[in-house]
Every structure is written in structure tokens, then in C-alpha cells.
Amino acid sequence: LEIYNEEIVDLLAPPDRSLHRTRSKSTLEIRCDEDGDVTVPNLTEEVISSVDDIASLLQRGNAKRATASTNLNEHSSRSHMVLDVHVSSGTVSQMNDAHLYLVDLAGSERVRKSAVVGKELKEAQHINKSLSALGDVMEALDCKASHVPYRNSKLTHMLKGCFGGNSRTMMVVTVSPGSNSAHETLCALHFATRARRIKLGSAQRNISSKNNEERIKELEKDIKYLEKANKKFDENLRKLRFEHKTVQDQLDLYKQSEAKGNDTYRSNAGLRRSLGEISMTHEKEKALLMSKIIKFKDCQKELKLTQKQLLLTSREKDDTKRALDDKAKALFEMKQELMSTRKALKSARMHTIMQSPNVSNSRPLALTKRWGSYGDRPVERSSSPRSSSPRSSSPRS
């Protein structure tokens, strides 16, 4: 068969049964039989007896294989070809079965160098995709991955039995000696190196025995093996149940601690909010206190200035008071001097009047200088010769 554009084509089918490549869908599909082996139902089978028969079948299939001409190869294969040789040998009581897969992989190509378009471009894309899937399978086998992507391509699905189980695989990688294909050669050698690292294990014979006793022994061995596996499974199940219970208890404790943690978180959040409010209130009070302190300092400064002014005012007041006292004292002394002067003048006048020789009823008008209430100006008064008549004031001079 050949895998052409992810479709399976029967290369040994008669002309009336051959699947034309222009059809949109293939009628051949990959299936698994009861033993888990990969098969292709309705695929043509031929009975052979020698190596020459195999070579003849290869020539027949190769003649129907899809090829095309590109810039890199005049007869470029556009599909993967697989030949499955089923070999049976042994006696009637014991038969050995084996499958020999001869696989011719289409070479990978770079579209930029092959310059393919249209149908050939689609073929190149499917070839590179299937080879990439084969590389992914080899990568998974090399890394001992738990999952191997056999079903990503029909090529890897078809060759699933070749990469696992009781099998041995040999890969032959061909490269081009031309310098213009150095990159393709390097990629092919890397691919071969990766395939070489894969270890499939030791191969064993597939024996189909017709002896019932041997079959019964094999089944008894399988039963014992299954019983041991069942006991081991029960033990593992008990351990898992115990671990499950332990984990469940821990989960319950965790939920309880989480609930307590949530309550603590809420209380802490309330405390943080209260602390924040207290801090804000403290800051406000602090700011208010600072403003009051500043105002108090300003008041102290004003008080000091007022005290200084009051001290100066009191000093001025004392000076003014002393000056007033000095003036009052001087005024009092002047008044005393004035009164003594008046008394002296009055005594002198009376004495003058009493000693005058011309004292009579018609005595002449005597002018005397008398201090009046007009300040320091003297007031002239006339003294009448009549003592009984009231005094007449003379005009001022």
C-alpha cells in the first residue's frame, strides 16, 4: 500500500478495484484486531513462497506509485510505500507468526528549492507533515513519555507495531552528496541520530500453540499473575483510601483554619480601619495643636511687645508724674510766695495809709498796685478818702 496525501491506496489491487487518486476520500482505513495488532481490512493479500515473489510484488506496487518531477529529483516519490510480509512457520502444535514491514519513506524537501506548485505542493505538505509526526513519535520514545502520538498521522499509526512490543526496527537514511543539499543532509543525519537513541527492548517470538495443556498452563499463569496484581491493587486501594481520608481531614482542618483566618482577617481589617481613623484623628489633633502652639507663640511675642510698650508707658507716666509733681510744688511755692507778697503789700499799704500826714475826709485818690485774678498783670485801684463809701475802680492803665 501507499500513503498518499493521508489516504491509503492499495497498490496490488486489480485495475477494476484500484482506487483512483483523484477521488476525494479513501475507502481503506486502519483498524486494530482482537490481539491489538494494526491491520488494514480489504487490503489485497498475495501468497508467496520465495524472495523472488516479494521482488515481483515490489515491482508491481512501485509501478503504480505516485511520482513527479521536481527541480531536485526527476523521479520524486510523492507518497510513502509499505509492504507487509506475514510469515508463519512451525509445526502443527506450535506456530510462529511474524510481520516484516518494508517501508520506503518519501524524502523531505524544501519547497523553495523544489519549486513545486499546485498538486505537487499539496503532496509536499502532506509528506513533510507525516515525517514531522514520525519525528514526534521518535522524540516521545526517546524521552520515555507516557503518551506517544501514534495517531497524529496514518504513517505512524500504520507503523505502531514497529516501534513497540515484540519488534526490532532498522532504519536506513540516504543523503545527497551534492553541496547544494547540505542543509537537507544535515537534517537527515540529525533525524537518524535521534532514531538511533531509541531502545525498544528485546524481541520475543509470537507463538500460537494448539496444545490445550500448554494453553491451560499459560492461562493459569495469567490467572496467578492477575490475582497477585489484584491483591496489589487492593493494597494500593486501601493505601489510597487512607491517604484520601488523611487528605480530607487535613482539608477540613485547613477549611477551619481558613474560616478562623477569615475572621482574624476581618478583625484585623477592622483594627486597621480603627487604627487608620485614630491616626487621622491624631494627625488632625496634632495639626490643630501645632496651630495652637504657633498662635500661642505669636501671642507670647505680642505679649512681650505689649509688656515692653507698657513698661515704656509706665516709665513715661512716672516721668510725667514727677514733672507734674515738680510743677505742682513750684506752683505751690509760687502761691506761698504770692500770698506772702500780698500780705507784705497789704501791710505796707496799711502802714503807708496810717503814716500819711494828709489823712482827712477829703484825702486824695491813692493809686495802689494790686494783684488780681488776671494773671501777672497789675490792676490799678483807687482808694476813696471816704471809708464808708464803696471803692470805685479806676480804669485800667
Coordinates of C-alpha atoms in Angstrom, one line a residue, residues 27 306 329:
T27 CA -12.2 3.5 1.3
T306 CA 2.8 94.8 74.9
K329 CA 5.4 122.0 94.0

